[in-house]
Coordinates of C-alpha atoms in Angstrom, one line a residue:
X12 CA 20.8 -75.6 -15.5
X13 CA 22.0 -73.6 -18.5
X14 CA 25.7 -73.4 -19.1
X15 CA 27.3 -70.2 -17.7
X16 CA 27.5 -67.4 -20.2
X17 CA 30.9 -65.7 -19.7
X18 CA 31.2 -62.0 -20.5
X19 CA 34.1 -59.6 -20.2
X20 CA 31.9 -57.0 -18.5
X21 CA 28.3 -57.3 -17.0
X22 CA 26.4 -54.0 -16.4
X23 CA 23.5 -54.2 -14.1
X24 CA 21.1 -51.3 -14.6
X25 CA 20.3 -49.0 -17.6
X26 CA 19.8 -45.3 -16.7
X27 CA 22.4 -42.7 -17.8
X28 CA 25.1 -44.4 -15.7
X29 CA 24.6 -48.0 -17.0
X30 CA 24.1 -47.0 -20.7
X31 CA 27.1 -44.6 -20.6
X32 CA 29.2 -47.4 -19.1
X33 CA 28.0 -49.6 -21.9
X34 CA 29.0 -47.0 -24.6
X35 CA 32.6 -46.8 -23.2
X36 CA 32.9 -50.5 -22.5
X37 CA 31.7 -51.4 -26.0
X38 CA 34.1 -49.0 -27.6
X39 CA 36.9 -50.5 -25.4
X40 CA 36.1 -53.8 -27.1
X41 CA 34.7 -55.4 -23.9
X42 CA 31.4 -56.6 -25.5
X43 CA 29.3 -55.7 -22.5
X44 CA 25.9 -57.1 -21.7
X45 CA 23.5 -54.7 -20.0
X46 CA 20.6 -56.0 -17.9
X47 CA 18.2 -53.2 -18.1
X48 CA 16.1 -54.2 -15.1
X49 CA 12.5 -53.3 -14.0
X50 CA 12.7 -49.7 -15.2
X51 CA 14.7 -49.7 -18.5
X52 CA 16.2 -46.3 -18.9
X53 CA 15.9 -45.6 -15.2
X54 CA 14.3 -42.6 -13.5
X55 CA 14.5 -40.5 -16.6
X56 CA 11.8 -42.6 -18.2
X57 CA 9.3 -41.0 -15.8
X58 CA 10.5 -37.5 -16.5
X59 CA 8.5 -35.8 -19.2
X60 CA 10.9 -32.9 -20.1
X61 CA 14.7 -32.9 -19.7
X62 CA 16.0 -29.4 -20.2
X63 CA 19.3 -29.5 -18.4
X64 CA 21.1 -32.3 -20.3
X65 CA 24.0 -30.7 -22.3
X66 CA 23.6 -30.8 -26.1
X67 CA 19.8 -30.5 -26.2
X68 CA 19.1 -26.8 -26.2
X69 CA 15.4 -27.3 -27.1
X70 CA 15.0 -30.0 -24.4
X71 CA 14.2 -33.6 -24.9
X72 CA 11.9 -36.1 -23.1
X73 CA 13.4 -38.5 -20.7
X74 CA 12.4 -41.6 -22.6
X75 CA 13.7 -40.2 -25.9
X76 CA 17.1 -39.3 -24.3
X77 CA 17.4 -42.9 -22.9
X78 CA 16.5 -44.4 -26.3
X79 CA 19.4 -42.4 -27.8
X80 CA 21.8 -43.6 -25.1
X81 CA 20.7 -47.2 -25.8
X82 CA 21.1 -46.8 -29.6
X83 CA 24.6 -45.4 -29.2
X84 CA 25.6 -48.3 -26.9
X85 CA 24.2 -50.8 -29.3
X86 CA 26.0 -49.2 -32.3
X87 CA 29.3 -50.1 -30.7
X88 CA 28.3 -53.6 -29.9
X89 CA 26.8 -53.5 -26.4
X90 CA 24.0 -56.1 -25.9
X91 CA 21.1 -54.7 -24.0
X92 CA 18.4 -57.0 -22.6
X93 CA 15.2 -56.1 -20.8
X94 CA 15.8 -58.6 -18.0
X95 CA 16.1 -58.2 -14.3
X96 CA 19.0 -59.6 -12.3
X97 CA 17.6 -61.7 -9.5
X98 CA 20.7 -62.9 -7.6
X99 CA 24.5 -62.4 -7.6
X100 CA 27.5 -64.3 -6.2
X101 CA 30.6 -62.2 -5.7
X102 CA 32.3 -64.6 -3.3
X103 CA 34.9 -65.5 -5.9
X104 CA 36.0 -64.7 -9.5
X105 CA 34.6 -65.0 -12.0
X106 CA 31.6 -63.3 -10.4
X107 CA 28.2 -64.8 -11.1
X108 CA 24.9 -63.1 -11.9
X109 CA 21.6 -64.8 -12.4
X110 CA 18.5 -63.8 -14.4
X111 CA 16.0 -66.4 -13.2
X112 CA 17.7 -69.7 -14.1
X113 CA 20.1 -68.1 -16.6
X114 CA 23.6 -67.8 -15.2
X115 CA 26.2 -65.3 -16.4
X116 CA 29.8 -64.8 -15.3
X117 CA 32.4 -62.0 -15.6
X118 CA 35.5 -60.8 -13.9
X119 CA 34.2 -57.2 -14.0
X120 CA 30.8 -56.0 -12.9
X121 CA 29.4 -52.5 -13.1
X122 CA 26.4 -51.8 -10.9
X123 CA 24.2 -48.9 -12.0
X124 CA 20.9 -49.9 -10.5
X125 CA 20.0 -46.4 -9.4
X126 CA 17.6 -45.2 -6.7
X127 CA 13.9 -44.9 -6.6
X128 CA 12.2 -41.8 -5.3
X129 CA 9.9 -42.6 -2.4
X130 CA 6.4 -41.5 -3.2
X131 CA 3.2 -41.1 -1.2
X132 CA 1.5 -44.0 -2.9
X133 CA -1.7 -42.3 -4.0
X134 CA -3.4 -43.3 -7.3
X135 CA -3.7 -39.6 -8.3
X136 CA 0.0 -39.1 -7.7
X137 CA 0.8 -42.0 -10.1
X138 CA -1.5 -40.5 -12.7
X139 CA -0.1 -36.9 -12.5
X140 CA 3.5 -37.8 -12.1
X141 CA 5.3 -35.8 -14.7
X142 CA 2.2 -33.6 -15.2
X143 CA 2.8 -31.3 -12.3
X144 CA 4.1 -33.8 -9.8
X145 CA 7.8 -34.3 -9.6
X146 CA 10.5 -35.7 -7.3
X147 CA 13.3 -33.4 -8.4
X148 CA 13.3 -29.6 -8.0
X149 CA 16.6 -29.2 -9.8
X150 CA 15.2 -31.0 -12.8
X151 CA 11.8 -29.3 -13.0
X152 CA 11.8 -26.2 -10.9
X153 CA 12.4 -24.0 -13.9
X154 CA 8.9 -24.8 -15.2
X155 CA 7.3 -23.1 -12.3
X156 CA 8.3 -19.4 -12.8
X157 CA 5.9 -17.2 -10.9
X158 CA 3.7 -20.1 -9.9
X159 CA 2.6 -21.7 -6.7
X160 CA 4.1 -25.0 -5.6
X161 CA 3.9 -27.5 -2.7
X162 CA 6.8 -29.4 -1.3
X163 CA 6.0 -32.6 0.7
X164 CA 8.5 -33.6 3.3
X165 CA 10.4 -32.4 6.4
X166 CA 14.0 -33.5 6.0
X167 CA 17.0 -31.8 4.6
X168 CA 16.2 -32.8 1.0
X169 CA 12.7 -31.2 1.4
X170 CA 14.3 -28.0 2.8
X171 CA 16.8 -28.0 -0.2
X172 CA 14.0 -28.4 -2.7
X173 CA 11.8 -25.7 -1.1
X174 CA 14.7 -23.2 -1.0
X175 CA 15.7 -24.0 -4.6
X176 CA 12.1 -23.5 -5.8
X177 CA 12.0 -20.0 -4.3
X178 CA 14.3 -18.9 -7.2
X179 CA 11.3 -19.6 -9.6
X180 CA 8.0 -20.0 -7.8
X181 CA 6.1 -17.0 -6.4
X182 CA 4.9 -19.1 -3.4
X183 CA 6.2 -22.3 -1.9
X184 CA 4.2 -24.3 0.7
X185 CA 5.9 -27.0 2.6
X186 CA 3.4 -29.8 3.7
X187 CA 4.7 -31.7 6.7
X188 CA 2.9 -34.4 8.6
X189 CA 4.5 -33.5 12.0
X190 CA 4.8 -30.3 14.0
X191 CA 8.6 -29.9 13.5
X192 CA 11.1 -30.6 10.8
X193 CA 13.7 -33.4 11.1
X194 CA 16.0 -31.3 8.9
X195 CA 19.3 -29.9 10.3
X196 CA 19.0 -26.7 12.3
X197 CA 20.6 -24.4 9.6
X198 CA 18.2 -25.7 6.9
X199 CA 15.2 -25.4 9.2
X200 CA 16.0 -21.7 9.9
X201 CA 16.6 -20.9 6.3
X202 CA 13.2 -22.3 5.3
X203 CA 11.3 -20.8 8.3
X204 CA 12.8 -17.3 7.7
X205 CA 12.2 -17.2 3.9
X206 CA 9.5 -14.8 2.9
X207 CA 8.3 -16.9 0.0
X208 CA 7.9 -20.1 2.1
X209 CA 5.0 -21.0 4.4
X210 CA 4.7 -24.3 6.3
X211 CA 1.5 -26.4 6.7
X212 CA 2.3 -28.3 9.9
X213 CA 0.6 -31.6 10.9
X214 CA -0.7 -31.9 7.3
X215 CA -0.7 -34.7 4.8
X216 CA -1.9 -34.9 1.1
X217 CA -5.0 -37.0 0.8
X218 CA -5.5 -36.6 -3.0
X219 CA -4.1 -34.7 -5.9
X220 CA -6.5 -32.8 -8.3
X221 CA -6.2 -32.3 -12.0
X222 CA -5.8 -34.5 -15.1
X223 CA -3.0 -35.2 -17.6
X224 CA -4.7 -32.7 -20.0
X225 CA -5.0 -29.8 -17.5
X226 CA -2.0 -30.8 -15.4
X227 CA -2.0 -30.7 -11.6
X228 CA -4.4 -28.0 -10.3
X229 CA -4.3 -28.6 -6.5
X230 CA -4.4 -31.0 -3.6
X231 CA -6.7 -32.1 -0.9
X232 CA -4.8 -31.6 2.4
X233 CA -5.8 -33.2 5.7
X234 CA -5.0 -32.0 9.2
X235 CA -3.5 -34.9 11.1
X236 CA -4.8 -33.6 14.5
X237 CA -8.4 -32.7 13.6
X238 CA -8.9 -34.9 10.6
X239 CA -10.5 -32.0 8.7
X240 CA -9.7 -31.7 5.0
X241 CA -9.4 -28.7 2.7
X242 CA -8.5 -27.9 -0.9
X243 CA -5.3 -26.0 -1.8
X244 CA -4.7 -24.9 -5.3
X245 CA -1.2 -25.2 -6.7
X246 CA 0.6 -25.5 -10.1
X247 CA 3.2 -28.1 -9.0
X248 CA 4.1 -30.4 -6.2
X249 CA 7.5 -31.8 -5.3
X250 CA 7.6 -35.0 -3.3
X251 CA 10.8 -34.9 -1.2
X252 CA 10.5 -37.8 1.3
X253 CA 13.7 -39.4 0.2
X254 CA 15.1 -42.0 -2.2
X255 CA 15.7 -45.7 -1.8
X256 CA 18.8 -47.0 -3.5
X257 CA 18.1 -50.2 -5.5
X258 CA 20.6 -52.4 -3.6
X259 CA 18.5 -55.1 -1.9
X260 CA 20.2 -57.9 -3.9
X261 CA 23.7 -56.6 -2.9
X262 CA 23.0 -56.6 0.9
X263 CA 25.6 -58.5 2.9
X264 CA 27.6 -58.9 -0.4
X265 CA 29.0 -55.4 -1.0
X266 CA 29.7 -52.6 1.5
X267 CA 26.7 -50.3 1.8
X268 CA 26.4 -47.2 3.9
X269 CA 23.7 -46.6 6.6
X270 CA 21.2 -45.6 4.0
X271 CA 22.0 -48.6 1.8
X272 CA 23.9 -46.7 -0.9
X273 CA 26.9 -48.6 -2.3
X274 CA 30.2 -47.3 -0.8
X275 CA 32.9 -46.5 -3.5
X276 CA 36.5 -45.5 -2.9
X277 CA 37.2 -41.8 -3.0
X278 CA 37.9 -40.6 -6.5
X279 CA 36.9 -43.9 -8.0
X280 CA 33.9 -46.1 -8.8
X281 CA 35.7 -49.2 -7.2
X282 CA 33.6 -50.9 -4.4
X283 CA 35.2 -52.9 -1.6
X284 CA 35.3 -55.9 -4.0
X285 CA 38.0 -55.9 -6.7
X286 CA 36.4 -55.8 -10.1
X287 CA 33.0 -54.6 -8.9
X288 CA 32.3 -51.0 -9.7
X289 CA 29.3 -48.8 -8.9
X290 CA 28.1 -45.7 -10.7
X291 CA 25.1 -43.3 -10.8
X292 CA 22.5 -42.8 -8.1
X293 CA 23.1 -46.2 -6.5
X294 CA 26.3 -44.6 -5.0
X295 CA 25.5 -40.9 -5.3
X296 CA 22.8 -39.5 -3.0
X297 CA 24.1 -36.0 -3.3
X298 CA 23.8 -34.8 -6.9
X299 CA 21.4 -37.3 -8.5
X300 CA 21.5 -35.8 -12.0
X301 CA 21.5 -37.5 -15.4
X302 CA 24.7 -35.7 -16.4
X303 CA 26.6 -36.7 -13.2
X304 CA 25.3 -40.3 -13.5
X305 CA 26.5 -40.4 -17.1
X306 CA 29.9 -39.1 -16.0
X307 CA 30.3 -41.8 -13.3
X308 CA 29.2 -44.4 -15.8
X309 CA 32.1 -43.4 -18.0
X310 CA 34.4 -43.6 -15.0
X311 CA 33.2 -47.1 -14.1
X312 CA 33.8 -48.4 -17.6
X313 CA 37.3 -46.9 -17.7
X314 CA 38.0 -48.3 -14.2
X315 CA 36.7 -51.7 -15.3
X316 CA 38.9 -51.6 -18.5
X317 CA 42.0 -50.8 -16.4
X318 CA 41.2 -53.5 -13.9
X319 CA 40.8 -56.2 -16.6
X320 CA 44.1 -55.2 -18.1
X321 CA 45.8 -55.9 -14.8
X322 CA 44.4 -59.5 -14.6

């Protein structure tokens, strides 16, 4: 067994939340180490164009933006490693974190492991993700002015995406596998009464059509009752079947809500364990934006700094 590597702050995760926490912690002289995880840079790395991050009036790609975050954190002395945390022990301080056999310890942990958009799991979806297929209407809706889009899903988030897209798109088609939405009554009514929205009930997407060069051109839809398929042309598709927070290694260790998001104290990034903080999409299922994640990463680093001063 390797000797334990002691750090003032350990940051788990590397999207806008984790890397902003690293910038602040490094500037606060806390020499943080960032374990970047399975998707270094987080969900933004699968976003082709980011147009709503302040300071980039011409837009920037997700991967470029995350490279800049990382470079800034490193400039102040943060150590960033492309490793995945496999196990944690928060039963006593210093808290322990393992990457395979390597053991690290710290009195302050910032969790910024994010959430993963649930997808349909089609090969064509993977290929065209970022080329007409998106999981975030607030991020990408703007690109579909006067175009036709599909929204896949039947819960509140699908209703929100569909209604938001009516500001830009000329037609919105909601594709839902059942014959009624599971969304709240008020959201259902808004969608069903909206002149730009039509619903394809009892319908699933079998396949997406298009290429990276042409972008998404349409989808093959299947009727779940009759089994018949048909082609529907569209310029964009938004998958809105929910997100899964990346919290499996923290189950039974930290307080999670019913949907497995980390619970933080109101107005703070503090979890139910002293010295363990959470920021970004792993504890925010409401806004899920790069800028709000970055803001909460800043808060987590400041909270961690204040906590360490009290020890």
